[in-house]
Coordinates of C-alpha atoms in Angstrom, one line a residue:
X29 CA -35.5 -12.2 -14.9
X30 CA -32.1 -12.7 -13.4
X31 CA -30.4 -9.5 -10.9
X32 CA -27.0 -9.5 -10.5
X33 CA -26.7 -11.2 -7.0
X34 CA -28.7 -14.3 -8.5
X35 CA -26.1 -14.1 -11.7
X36 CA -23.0 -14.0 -9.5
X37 CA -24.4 -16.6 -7.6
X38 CA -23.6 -19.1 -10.6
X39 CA -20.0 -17.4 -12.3
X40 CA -18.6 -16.6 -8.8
X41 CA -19.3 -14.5 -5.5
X42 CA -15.6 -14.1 -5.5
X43 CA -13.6 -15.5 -8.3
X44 CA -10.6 -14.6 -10.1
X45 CA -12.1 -11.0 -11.1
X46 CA -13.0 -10.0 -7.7
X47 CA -9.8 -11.0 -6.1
X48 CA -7.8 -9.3 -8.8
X49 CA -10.5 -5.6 -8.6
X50 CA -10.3 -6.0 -4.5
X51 CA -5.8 -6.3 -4.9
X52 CA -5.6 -2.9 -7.7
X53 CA -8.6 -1.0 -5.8
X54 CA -7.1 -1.9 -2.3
X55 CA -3.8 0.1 -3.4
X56 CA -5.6 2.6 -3.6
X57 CA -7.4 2.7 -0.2
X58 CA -3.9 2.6 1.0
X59 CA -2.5 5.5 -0.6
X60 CA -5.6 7.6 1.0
X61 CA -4.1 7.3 4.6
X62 CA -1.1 9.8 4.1
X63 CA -4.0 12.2 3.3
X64 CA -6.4 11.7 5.7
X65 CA -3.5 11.5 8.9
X66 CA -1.0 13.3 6.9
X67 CA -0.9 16.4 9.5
X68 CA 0.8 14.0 12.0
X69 CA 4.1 14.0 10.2
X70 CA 3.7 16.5 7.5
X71 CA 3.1 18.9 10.4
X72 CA 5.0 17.4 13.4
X73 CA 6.0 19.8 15.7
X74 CA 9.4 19.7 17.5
X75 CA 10.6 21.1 20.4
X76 CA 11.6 24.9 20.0
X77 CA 12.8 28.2 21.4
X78 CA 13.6 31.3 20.6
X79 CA 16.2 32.8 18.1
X80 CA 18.6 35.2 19.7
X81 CA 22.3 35.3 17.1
X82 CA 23.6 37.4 20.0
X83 CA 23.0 34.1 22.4
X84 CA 24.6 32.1 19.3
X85 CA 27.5 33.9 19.1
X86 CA 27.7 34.1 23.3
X87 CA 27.6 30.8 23.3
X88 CA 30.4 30.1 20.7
X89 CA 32.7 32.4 22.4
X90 CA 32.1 30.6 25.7
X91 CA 32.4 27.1 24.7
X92 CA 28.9 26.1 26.2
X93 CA 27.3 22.9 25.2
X94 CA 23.7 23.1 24.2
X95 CA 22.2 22.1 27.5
X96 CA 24.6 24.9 29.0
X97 CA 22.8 27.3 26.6
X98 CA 19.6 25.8 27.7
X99 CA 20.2 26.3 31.2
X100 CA 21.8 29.9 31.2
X101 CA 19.8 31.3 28.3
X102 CA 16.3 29.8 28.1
X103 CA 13.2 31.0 30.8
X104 CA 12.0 28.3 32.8
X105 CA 8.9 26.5 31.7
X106 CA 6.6 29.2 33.7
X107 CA 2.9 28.7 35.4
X108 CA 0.6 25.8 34.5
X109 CA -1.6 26.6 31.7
X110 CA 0.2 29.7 30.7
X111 CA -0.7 30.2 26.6
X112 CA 3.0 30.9 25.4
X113 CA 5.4 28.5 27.5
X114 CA 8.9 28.8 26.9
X115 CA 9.3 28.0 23.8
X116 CA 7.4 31.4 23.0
X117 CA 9.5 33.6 25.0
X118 CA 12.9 35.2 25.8
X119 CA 14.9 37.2 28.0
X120 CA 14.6 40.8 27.5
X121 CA 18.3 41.2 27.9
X122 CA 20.9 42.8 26.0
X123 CA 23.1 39.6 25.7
X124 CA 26.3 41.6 24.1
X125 CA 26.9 43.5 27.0
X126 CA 30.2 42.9 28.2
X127 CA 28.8 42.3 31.9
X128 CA 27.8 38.9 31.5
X129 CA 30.4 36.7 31.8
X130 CA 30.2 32.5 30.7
X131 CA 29.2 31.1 34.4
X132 CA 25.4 31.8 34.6
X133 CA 26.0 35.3 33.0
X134 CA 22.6 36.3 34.2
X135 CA 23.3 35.9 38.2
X136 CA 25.2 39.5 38.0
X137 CA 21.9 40.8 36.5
X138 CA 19.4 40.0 39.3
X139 CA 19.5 37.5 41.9
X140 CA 16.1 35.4 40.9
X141 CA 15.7 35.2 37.1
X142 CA 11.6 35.1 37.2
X143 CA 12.2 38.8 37.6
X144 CA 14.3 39.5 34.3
X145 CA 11.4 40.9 31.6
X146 CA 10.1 38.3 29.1
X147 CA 9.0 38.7 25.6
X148 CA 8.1 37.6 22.2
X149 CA 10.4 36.0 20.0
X150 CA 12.2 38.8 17.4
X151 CA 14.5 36.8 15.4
X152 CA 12.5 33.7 15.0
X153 CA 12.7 29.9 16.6
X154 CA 15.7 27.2 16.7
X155 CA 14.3 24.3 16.5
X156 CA 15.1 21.1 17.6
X157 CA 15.0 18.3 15.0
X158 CA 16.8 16.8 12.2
X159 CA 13.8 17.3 9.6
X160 CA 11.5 19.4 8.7
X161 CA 7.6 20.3 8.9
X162 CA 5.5 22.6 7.6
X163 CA 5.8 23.9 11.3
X164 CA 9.3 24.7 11.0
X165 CA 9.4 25.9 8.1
X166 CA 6.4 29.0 7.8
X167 CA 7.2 28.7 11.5
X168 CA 3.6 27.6 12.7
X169 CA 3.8 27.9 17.0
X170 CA 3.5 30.4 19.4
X171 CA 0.7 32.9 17.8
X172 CA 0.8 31.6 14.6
X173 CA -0.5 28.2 15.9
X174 CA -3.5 28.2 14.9
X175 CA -2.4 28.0 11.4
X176 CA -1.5 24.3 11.9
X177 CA -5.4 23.9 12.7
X178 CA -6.3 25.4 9.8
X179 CA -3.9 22.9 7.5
X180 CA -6.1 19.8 9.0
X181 CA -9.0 22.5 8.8
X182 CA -8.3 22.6 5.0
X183 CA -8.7 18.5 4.3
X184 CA -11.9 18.2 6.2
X185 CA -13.3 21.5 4.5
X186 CA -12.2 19.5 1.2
X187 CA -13.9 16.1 1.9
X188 CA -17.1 18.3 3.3
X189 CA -17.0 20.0 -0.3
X190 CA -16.5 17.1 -2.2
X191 CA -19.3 15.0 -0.3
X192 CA -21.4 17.4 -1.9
X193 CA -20.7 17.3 -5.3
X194 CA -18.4 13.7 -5.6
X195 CA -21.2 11.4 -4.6
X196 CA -23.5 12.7 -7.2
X197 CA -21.2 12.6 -9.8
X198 CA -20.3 8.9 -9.2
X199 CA -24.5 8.1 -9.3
X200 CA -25.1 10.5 -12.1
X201 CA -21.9 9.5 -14.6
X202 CA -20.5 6.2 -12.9
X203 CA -18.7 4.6 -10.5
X204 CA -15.5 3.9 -12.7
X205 CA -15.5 7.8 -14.2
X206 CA -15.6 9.4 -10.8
X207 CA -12.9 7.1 -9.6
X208 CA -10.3 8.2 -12.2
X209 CA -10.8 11.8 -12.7
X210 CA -11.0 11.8 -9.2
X211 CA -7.5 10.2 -8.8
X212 CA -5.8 12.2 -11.6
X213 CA -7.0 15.4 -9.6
X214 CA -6.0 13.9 -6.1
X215 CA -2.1 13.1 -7.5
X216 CA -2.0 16.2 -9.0
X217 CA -2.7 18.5 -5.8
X218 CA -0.9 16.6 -3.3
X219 CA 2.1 17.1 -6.0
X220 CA 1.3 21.0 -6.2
X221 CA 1.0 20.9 -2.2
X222 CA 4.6 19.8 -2.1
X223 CA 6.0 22.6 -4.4
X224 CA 3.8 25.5 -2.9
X225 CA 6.0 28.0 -2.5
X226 CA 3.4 29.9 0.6
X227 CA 1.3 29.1 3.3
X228 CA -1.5 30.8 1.2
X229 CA -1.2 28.1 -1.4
X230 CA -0.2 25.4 0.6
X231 CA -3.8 25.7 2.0
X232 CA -5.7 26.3 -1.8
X233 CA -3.8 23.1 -3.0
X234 CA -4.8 20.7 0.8
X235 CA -8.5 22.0 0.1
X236 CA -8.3 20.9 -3.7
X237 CA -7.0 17.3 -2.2
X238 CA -9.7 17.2 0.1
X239 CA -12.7 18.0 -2.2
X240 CA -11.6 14.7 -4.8
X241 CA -9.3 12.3 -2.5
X242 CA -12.0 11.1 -0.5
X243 CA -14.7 10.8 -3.2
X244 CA -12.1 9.0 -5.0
X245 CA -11.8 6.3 -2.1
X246 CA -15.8 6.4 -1.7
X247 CA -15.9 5.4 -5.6
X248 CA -13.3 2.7 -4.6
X249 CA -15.4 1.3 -1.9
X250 CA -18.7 1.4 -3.7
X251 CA -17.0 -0.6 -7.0
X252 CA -16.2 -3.4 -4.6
X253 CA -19.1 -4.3 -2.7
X254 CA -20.9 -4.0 -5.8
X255 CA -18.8 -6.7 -8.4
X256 CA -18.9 -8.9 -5.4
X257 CA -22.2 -11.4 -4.2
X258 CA -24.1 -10.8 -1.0
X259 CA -21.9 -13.5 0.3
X260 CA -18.7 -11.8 0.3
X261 CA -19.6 -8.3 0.5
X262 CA -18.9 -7.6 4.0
X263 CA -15.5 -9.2 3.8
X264 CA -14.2 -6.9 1.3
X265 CA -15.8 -3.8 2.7
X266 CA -13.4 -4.9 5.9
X267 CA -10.9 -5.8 3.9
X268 CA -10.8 -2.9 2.0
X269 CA -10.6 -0.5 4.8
X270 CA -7.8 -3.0 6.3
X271 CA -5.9 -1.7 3.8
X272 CA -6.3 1.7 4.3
X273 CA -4.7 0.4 7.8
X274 CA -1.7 -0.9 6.0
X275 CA -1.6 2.1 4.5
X276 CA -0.8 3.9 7.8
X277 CA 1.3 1.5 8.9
X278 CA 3.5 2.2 5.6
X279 CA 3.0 5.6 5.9
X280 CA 4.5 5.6 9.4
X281 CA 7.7 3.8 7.9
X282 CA 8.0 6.3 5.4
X283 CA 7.7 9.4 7.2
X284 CA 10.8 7.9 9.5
X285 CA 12.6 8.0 6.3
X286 CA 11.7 10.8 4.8
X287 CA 11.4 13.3 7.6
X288 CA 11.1 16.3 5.1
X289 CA 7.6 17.6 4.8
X290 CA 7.9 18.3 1.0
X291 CA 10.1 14.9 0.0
X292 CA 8.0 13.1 2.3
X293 CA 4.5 14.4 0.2
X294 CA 6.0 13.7 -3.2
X295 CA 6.6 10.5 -2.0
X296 CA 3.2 9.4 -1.6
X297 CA 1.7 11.5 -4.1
X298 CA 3.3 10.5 -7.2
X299 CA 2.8 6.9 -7.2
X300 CA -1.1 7.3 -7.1
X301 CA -0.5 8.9 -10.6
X302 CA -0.1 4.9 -11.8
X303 CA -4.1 3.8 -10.3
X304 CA -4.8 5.9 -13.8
X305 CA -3.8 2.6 -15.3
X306 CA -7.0 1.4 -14.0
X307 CA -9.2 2.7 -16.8
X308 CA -7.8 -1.3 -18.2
X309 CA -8.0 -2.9 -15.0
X310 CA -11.3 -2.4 -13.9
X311 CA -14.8 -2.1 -15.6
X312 CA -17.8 0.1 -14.7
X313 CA -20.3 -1.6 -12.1
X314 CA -22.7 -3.6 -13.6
X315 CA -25.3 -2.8 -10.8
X316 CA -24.8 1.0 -11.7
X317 CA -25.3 0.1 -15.3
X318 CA -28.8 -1.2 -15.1
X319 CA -30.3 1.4 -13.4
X320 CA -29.3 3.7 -15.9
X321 CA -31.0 1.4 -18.4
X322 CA -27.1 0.2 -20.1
X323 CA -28.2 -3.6 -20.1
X324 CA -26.5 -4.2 -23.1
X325 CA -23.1 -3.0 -20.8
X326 CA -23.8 -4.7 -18.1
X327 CA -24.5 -8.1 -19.4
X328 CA -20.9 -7.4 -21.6
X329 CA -19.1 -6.9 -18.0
X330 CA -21.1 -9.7 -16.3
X331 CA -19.6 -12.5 -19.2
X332 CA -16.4 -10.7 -18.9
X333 CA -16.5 -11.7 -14.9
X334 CA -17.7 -15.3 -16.1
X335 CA -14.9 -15.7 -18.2
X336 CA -12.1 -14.1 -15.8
X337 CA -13.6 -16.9 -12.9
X338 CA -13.3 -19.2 -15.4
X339 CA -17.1 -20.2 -15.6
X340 CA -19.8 -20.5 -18.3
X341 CA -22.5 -17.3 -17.9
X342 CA -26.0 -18.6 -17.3
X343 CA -28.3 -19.1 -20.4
X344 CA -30.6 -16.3 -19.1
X345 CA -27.5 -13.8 -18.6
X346 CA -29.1 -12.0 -21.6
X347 CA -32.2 -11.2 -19.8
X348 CA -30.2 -9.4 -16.5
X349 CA -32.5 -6.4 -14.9
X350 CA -31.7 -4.7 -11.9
X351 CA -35.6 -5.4 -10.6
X352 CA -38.6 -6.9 -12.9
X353 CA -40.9 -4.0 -12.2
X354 CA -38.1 -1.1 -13.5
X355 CA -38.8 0.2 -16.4
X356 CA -37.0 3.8 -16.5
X357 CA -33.9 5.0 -16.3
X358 CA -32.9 6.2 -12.2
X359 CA -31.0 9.1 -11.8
X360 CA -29.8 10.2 -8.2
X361 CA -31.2 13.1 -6.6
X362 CA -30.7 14.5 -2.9
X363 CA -34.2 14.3 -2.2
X364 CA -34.7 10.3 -2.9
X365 CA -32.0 10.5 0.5
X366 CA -35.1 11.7 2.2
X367 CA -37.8 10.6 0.4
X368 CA -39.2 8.1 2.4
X369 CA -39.8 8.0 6.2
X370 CA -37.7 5.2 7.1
X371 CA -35.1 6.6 4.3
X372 CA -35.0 10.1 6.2
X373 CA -34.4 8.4 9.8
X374 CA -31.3 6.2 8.1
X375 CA -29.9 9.1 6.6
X376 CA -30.3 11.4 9.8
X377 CA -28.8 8.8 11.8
X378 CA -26.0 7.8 9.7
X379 CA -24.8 11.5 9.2
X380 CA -24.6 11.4 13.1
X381 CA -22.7 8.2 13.3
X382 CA -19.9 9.5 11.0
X383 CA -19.2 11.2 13.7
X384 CA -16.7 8.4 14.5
X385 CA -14.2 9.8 11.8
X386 CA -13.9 13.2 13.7
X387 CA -13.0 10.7 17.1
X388 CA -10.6 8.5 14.9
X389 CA -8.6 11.8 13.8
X390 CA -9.1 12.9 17.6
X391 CA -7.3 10.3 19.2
X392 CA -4.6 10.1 16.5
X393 CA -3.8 13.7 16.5
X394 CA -4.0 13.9 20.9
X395 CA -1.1 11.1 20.9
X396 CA 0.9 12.9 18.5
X397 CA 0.4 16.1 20.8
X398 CA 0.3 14.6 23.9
X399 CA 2.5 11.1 23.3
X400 CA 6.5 10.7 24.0
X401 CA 7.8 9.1 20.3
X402 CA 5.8 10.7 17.9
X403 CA 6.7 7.7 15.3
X404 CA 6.2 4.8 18.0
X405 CA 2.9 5.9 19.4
X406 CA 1.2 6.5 15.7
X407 CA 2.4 2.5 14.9
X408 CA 0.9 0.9 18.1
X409 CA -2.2 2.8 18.0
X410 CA -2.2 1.7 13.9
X411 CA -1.8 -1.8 14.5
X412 CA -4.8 -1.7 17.0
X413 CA -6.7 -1.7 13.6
X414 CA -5.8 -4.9 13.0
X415 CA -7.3 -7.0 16.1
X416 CA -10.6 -4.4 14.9
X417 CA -11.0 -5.8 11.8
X418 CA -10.4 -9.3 13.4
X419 CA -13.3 -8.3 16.0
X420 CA -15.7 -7.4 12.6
X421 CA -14.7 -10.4 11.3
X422 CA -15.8 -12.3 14.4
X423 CA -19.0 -10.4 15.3
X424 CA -20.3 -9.2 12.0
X425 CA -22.0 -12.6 10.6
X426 CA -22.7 -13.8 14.6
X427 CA -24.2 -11.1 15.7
X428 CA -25.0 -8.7 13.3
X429 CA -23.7 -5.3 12.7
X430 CA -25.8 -2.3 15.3
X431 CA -25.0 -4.3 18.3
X432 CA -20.9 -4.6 17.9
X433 CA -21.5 -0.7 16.7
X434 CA -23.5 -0.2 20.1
X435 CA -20.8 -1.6 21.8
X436 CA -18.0 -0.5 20.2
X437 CA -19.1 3.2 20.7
X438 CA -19.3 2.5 24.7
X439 CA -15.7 1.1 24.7
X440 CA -14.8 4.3 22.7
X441 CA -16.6 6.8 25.5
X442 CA -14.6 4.5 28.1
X443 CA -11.3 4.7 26.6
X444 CA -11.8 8.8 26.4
X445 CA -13.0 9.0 29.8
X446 CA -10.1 6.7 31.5
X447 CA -7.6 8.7 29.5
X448 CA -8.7 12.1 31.4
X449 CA -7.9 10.6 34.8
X450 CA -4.5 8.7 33.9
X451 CA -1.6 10.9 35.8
X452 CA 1.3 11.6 32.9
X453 CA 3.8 9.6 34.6
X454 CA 1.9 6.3 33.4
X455 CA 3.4 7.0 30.1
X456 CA 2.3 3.1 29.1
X457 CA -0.8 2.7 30.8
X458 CA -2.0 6.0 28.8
X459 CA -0.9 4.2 25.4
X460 CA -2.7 1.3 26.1
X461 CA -6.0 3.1 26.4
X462 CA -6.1 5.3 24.1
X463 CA -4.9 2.0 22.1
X464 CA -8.0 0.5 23.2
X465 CA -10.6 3.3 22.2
X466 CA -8.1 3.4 18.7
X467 CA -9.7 0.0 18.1
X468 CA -13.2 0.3 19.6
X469 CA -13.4 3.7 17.0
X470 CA -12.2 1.7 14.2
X471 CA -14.5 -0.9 14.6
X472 CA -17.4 1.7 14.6
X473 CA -15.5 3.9 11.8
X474 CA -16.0 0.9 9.3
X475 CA -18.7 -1.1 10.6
X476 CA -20.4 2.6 9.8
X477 CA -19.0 2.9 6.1
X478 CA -20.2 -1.3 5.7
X479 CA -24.2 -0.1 7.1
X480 CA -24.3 2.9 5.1
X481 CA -23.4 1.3 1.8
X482 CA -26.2 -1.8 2.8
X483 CA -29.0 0.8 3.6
X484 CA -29.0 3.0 0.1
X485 CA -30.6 1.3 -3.4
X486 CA -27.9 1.8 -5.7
X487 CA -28.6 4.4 -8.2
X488 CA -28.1 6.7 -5.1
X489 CA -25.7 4.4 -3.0
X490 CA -22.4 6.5 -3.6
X491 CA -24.0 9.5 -3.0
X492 CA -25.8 8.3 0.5
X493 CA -22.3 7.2 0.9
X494 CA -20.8 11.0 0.6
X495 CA -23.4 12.7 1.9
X496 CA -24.1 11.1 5.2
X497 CA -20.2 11.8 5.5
X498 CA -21.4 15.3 5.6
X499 CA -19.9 14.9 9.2
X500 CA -16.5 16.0 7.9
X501 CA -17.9 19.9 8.7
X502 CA -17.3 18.7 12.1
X503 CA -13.6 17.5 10.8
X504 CA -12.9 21.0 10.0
X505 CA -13.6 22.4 13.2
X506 CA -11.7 19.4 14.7
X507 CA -8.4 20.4 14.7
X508 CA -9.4 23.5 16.3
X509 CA -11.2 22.1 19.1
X510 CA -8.3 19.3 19.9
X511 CA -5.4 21.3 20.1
X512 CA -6.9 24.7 21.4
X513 CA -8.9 22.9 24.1
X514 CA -5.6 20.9 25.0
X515 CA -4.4 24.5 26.3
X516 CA -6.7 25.2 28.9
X517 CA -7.1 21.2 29.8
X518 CA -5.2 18.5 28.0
X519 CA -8.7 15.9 29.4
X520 CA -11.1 18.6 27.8
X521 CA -11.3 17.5 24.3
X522 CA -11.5 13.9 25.8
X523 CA -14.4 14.5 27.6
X524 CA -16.7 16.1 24.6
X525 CA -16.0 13.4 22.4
X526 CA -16.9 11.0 24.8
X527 CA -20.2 12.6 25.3
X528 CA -20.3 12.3 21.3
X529 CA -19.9 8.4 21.2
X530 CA -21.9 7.7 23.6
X531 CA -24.8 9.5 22.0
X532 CA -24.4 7.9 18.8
X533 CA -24.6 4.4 20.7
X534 CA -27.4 5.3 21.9
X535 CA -28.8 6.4 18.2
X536 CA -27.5 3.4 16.7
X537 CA -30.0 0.9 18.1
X538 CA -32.7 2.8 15.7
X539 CA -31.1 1.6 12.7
X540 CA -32.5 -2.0 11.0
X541 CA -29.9 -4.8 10.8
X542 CA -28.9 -5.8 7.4
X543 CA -27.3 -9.0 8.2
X544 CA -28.1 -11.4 5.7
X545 CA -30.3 -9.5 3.7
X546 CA -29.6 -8.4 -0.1
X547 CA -28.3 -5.0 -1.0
X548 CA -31.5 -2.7 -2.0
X549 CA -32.1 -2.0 -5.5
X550 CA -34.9 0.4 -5.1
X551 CA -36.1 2.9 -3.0
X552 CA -38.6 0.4 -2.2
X553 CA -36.4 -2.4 -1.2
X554 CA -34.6 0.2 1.0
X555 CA -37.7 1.4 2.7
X556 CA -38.8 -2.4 3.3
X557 CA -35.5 -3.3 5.3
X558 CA -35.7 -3.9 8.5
X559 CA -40.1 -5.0 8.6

């Protein structure tokens, strides 16, 4: 009897259908990257100081320019290290009395100004920029910090939620169902994140984005490697997360425009209402069909890709099973992830190796709090995707998929490494390493997502998919560990996620290569790959 791979192989491994499912899906792999980098501009955060209207109105009735006000009004940048720079602290001076006068009005106070009492800000921050942030508007530095932490905490707790519950629901009621409700949920939250009228519910409505968006994009990704033949199925599993690239890249271009945190998220969370219009675009995997026993469906789908390539189905198209020897419905359990020996090592391992998403939001989110143009440095480390995906290209069909991971990991660990010991004043040299271990993570971060999909039969792919991205626990404690650790050493977080990659190079090389070989059915032909 005739599988699916041997069907496609005579009405098209990538025909009309495919190209037209990989163009609507790959729209919506690019309107995932404003959520999954959206802290870089949604919570940017600009230089600052402290509030003082008595300063304000000194300053008017002197005439001083801003840098004037600076320079007579603002404490110096204090020790190295110190927790609260300047921006956290003020004069503890009564600036309306009438001694001060508008030349350095605190020389008749004391002679050295280190010795003038500092403290915390009482009136609030003024803050330098022409848009806004979440930062500048609940007023997230200083003590309250932390808080901006806990926004990107939020996401990551959402994707680690949804892996739980997303994947399963995708295995157990289909590929195309997930997807949509998914979507609808995902629009819905990033709208209600832009009207939240608190901090309190700006965090409820990020975690509610977080526990579908990702599934959503999972559901996206499994639908296309699955209408397409073994032929083709690594070039749209890169292409598809090449647009999720373009998707930053656009993203990047719209944030310029839009520099106001709540415009800037309607903007890219309306449109995604319209991938609901896909419930006539695209049809329910045929693979997930038959091994839920819906034959009768899946041959219906597999004519309807016949027609759409413009090709006659085969004769035997009626007799279509997912294996000869399956006879029962499968339904997708947690336990068939471990149910096997060789299943239980994948599984280990790949939930390890999804480490690289954590270091791909690490680098990211260290150039936007350690870079010069906020806007600048996000593009060029974006567009280092590209030559990635290039590299894949290259590599993937040459050589195979664990050793470009191995290596790939190692440039990674180098990059972080250099990036410790480059002196700040080599503004360009830093960009171009941290460029560098942008792309060697990339190359990992899909190459990952393309060996993870190729190891799972497919009544349980989805949810192998989600659940060995079960790494995103460590996403939530990310944010935390990037931007506190940058206070006591800005090469600190550098250094541990270094000592990350190169451990999972090291635990790659214990995974089977799947070059060339057809995507498992059963729990059997998973637990056969590699021998």
């Amino acid at each position: 009897m005739p599988t699916v791979d041997h069907v496609l192989k005579q009405i098209g491994e990538f025909g009309w259908f495919q190209k037209q499912a990989f163009l609507t899906l790959g729209l919506h792999s690019a309107a995932f990257a404003p959520i999954y980098m959206g802290i870089v501009f949604l919570a940017f955060i600009p230089d600052h100081r402290c509030l003082s209207p008595s300063v304000a109105e000194l300053s008017r009735r002197c005439g001083w320019s801003l840098d004037q006000e600076l320079n007579f009004t603002v404490p110096g940048p204090g020790p190295a290290g110190e927790a609260f720079p300047r921006q956290c602290r003020s004069y503890q001076v009564d600036w309306n009395q009438s001694a001060l006068g508008c030349v350095d009005p605190l020389a008749g106070l004391v002679s050295n100004r280190s010795h003038l009492p500092l403290g915390p800000c009482q009136h609030g921050w003024v803050y330098d920029t022409a848009g806004s942030s979440i930062v500048t508007e609940f007023h997230l530095v200083c003590e309250n910090s932390w808080k901006v932490d806990l926004f990107q905490a939020c996401i990551n707790a959402g994707f680690f939620l949804g892996s739980l519950g997303v994947g399963y629901i995708a295995d157990r009621f289909g590929r195309k169902l997930c997807f949509l409700a998914s979507t609808l949920l995902g629009a819905l939250s990033g709208i209600l994140t832009a009207i939240a009228p608190d901090y309190t519910s700006l965090l409820l409505f990020r975690v509610l984005q977080g526990l579908v968006s990702k599934g959503s994009w999972t559901a996206g990704y499994t639908l296309i490697t699955e209408f397409v033949g073994l032929g083709y199925r690594r070039t749209v599993a890169i292409l598809y997360q090449m647009t999720f690239t373009a998707g930053l890249v656009l993203f990047c271009g719209v944030a310029y425009a839009i520099p106001h945190w709540r415009a800037l998220q309607v903007a890219v969370s309306v449109p995604t209402l319209l991938f609901l219009f896909y419930y006539w675009c695209v049809p329910e995997s045929p693979r997930w069909l038959l091994s839920q026993q819906r034959n009768t469906q899946a041959i219906k789908i597999m004519d309807h890709i016949a027609q759409k390539n413009g090709k006659l189905p085969p004769a035997d198209l009626k007799m279509l099973s997912l294996e000869e020897d399956v006879t029962e419905k499968l339904s997708p359990s947690f336990t068939d992830l471990v149910h096997t020996r060789h299943l239980r090592k994948h599984t280990c391992i790949l939930m390890y190796l999804f480490t690289s998403s954590v270091l791909y939001q690490v680098l990211i989110m260290h150039m936007g709090a350690t870079g010069g143009s906020l806007y600048l440095d996000f593009l060029y480390s974006a567009l280092m995707e590209f030559p990635a995906a290039f590299i894949i290209f290259l590599t993937i069909d040459r050589v195979g998929r664990i050793y470009p991971l191995v290596v790939s990991n190692l440039v990674a660990a180098a990059a972080c490494f250099t990036m410790v010991f480059i002196s700040h004043d080599l503004y360009c040299l830093s960009i171009v390493v941290a460029c560098v271990g942008r792309m060697g993570i990339t190359i990992v971060f899909q190459m990952v997502c393309l060996v993870n999909a190729e190891l799972y039969p497919t009544f349980v792919r989805n949810l192998g998919v989600m659940v060995c991205s079960l790494c995103d626990l460590g996403g939530v404690i990310t944010p935390f560990l990037v931007f506190r650790l940058l206070e006591v050493w800005q090469g600190l977080p550098l250094i541990l996620f270094a000592v990350l990659s190169l451990v999972a190079g090291g635990m790659t090389l214990l995974l089977p290569e799947t070059k060339g070989v057809a995507l498992p059915e059963t729990i059997e032909d998973a637990e056969n790959l590699g021998r």
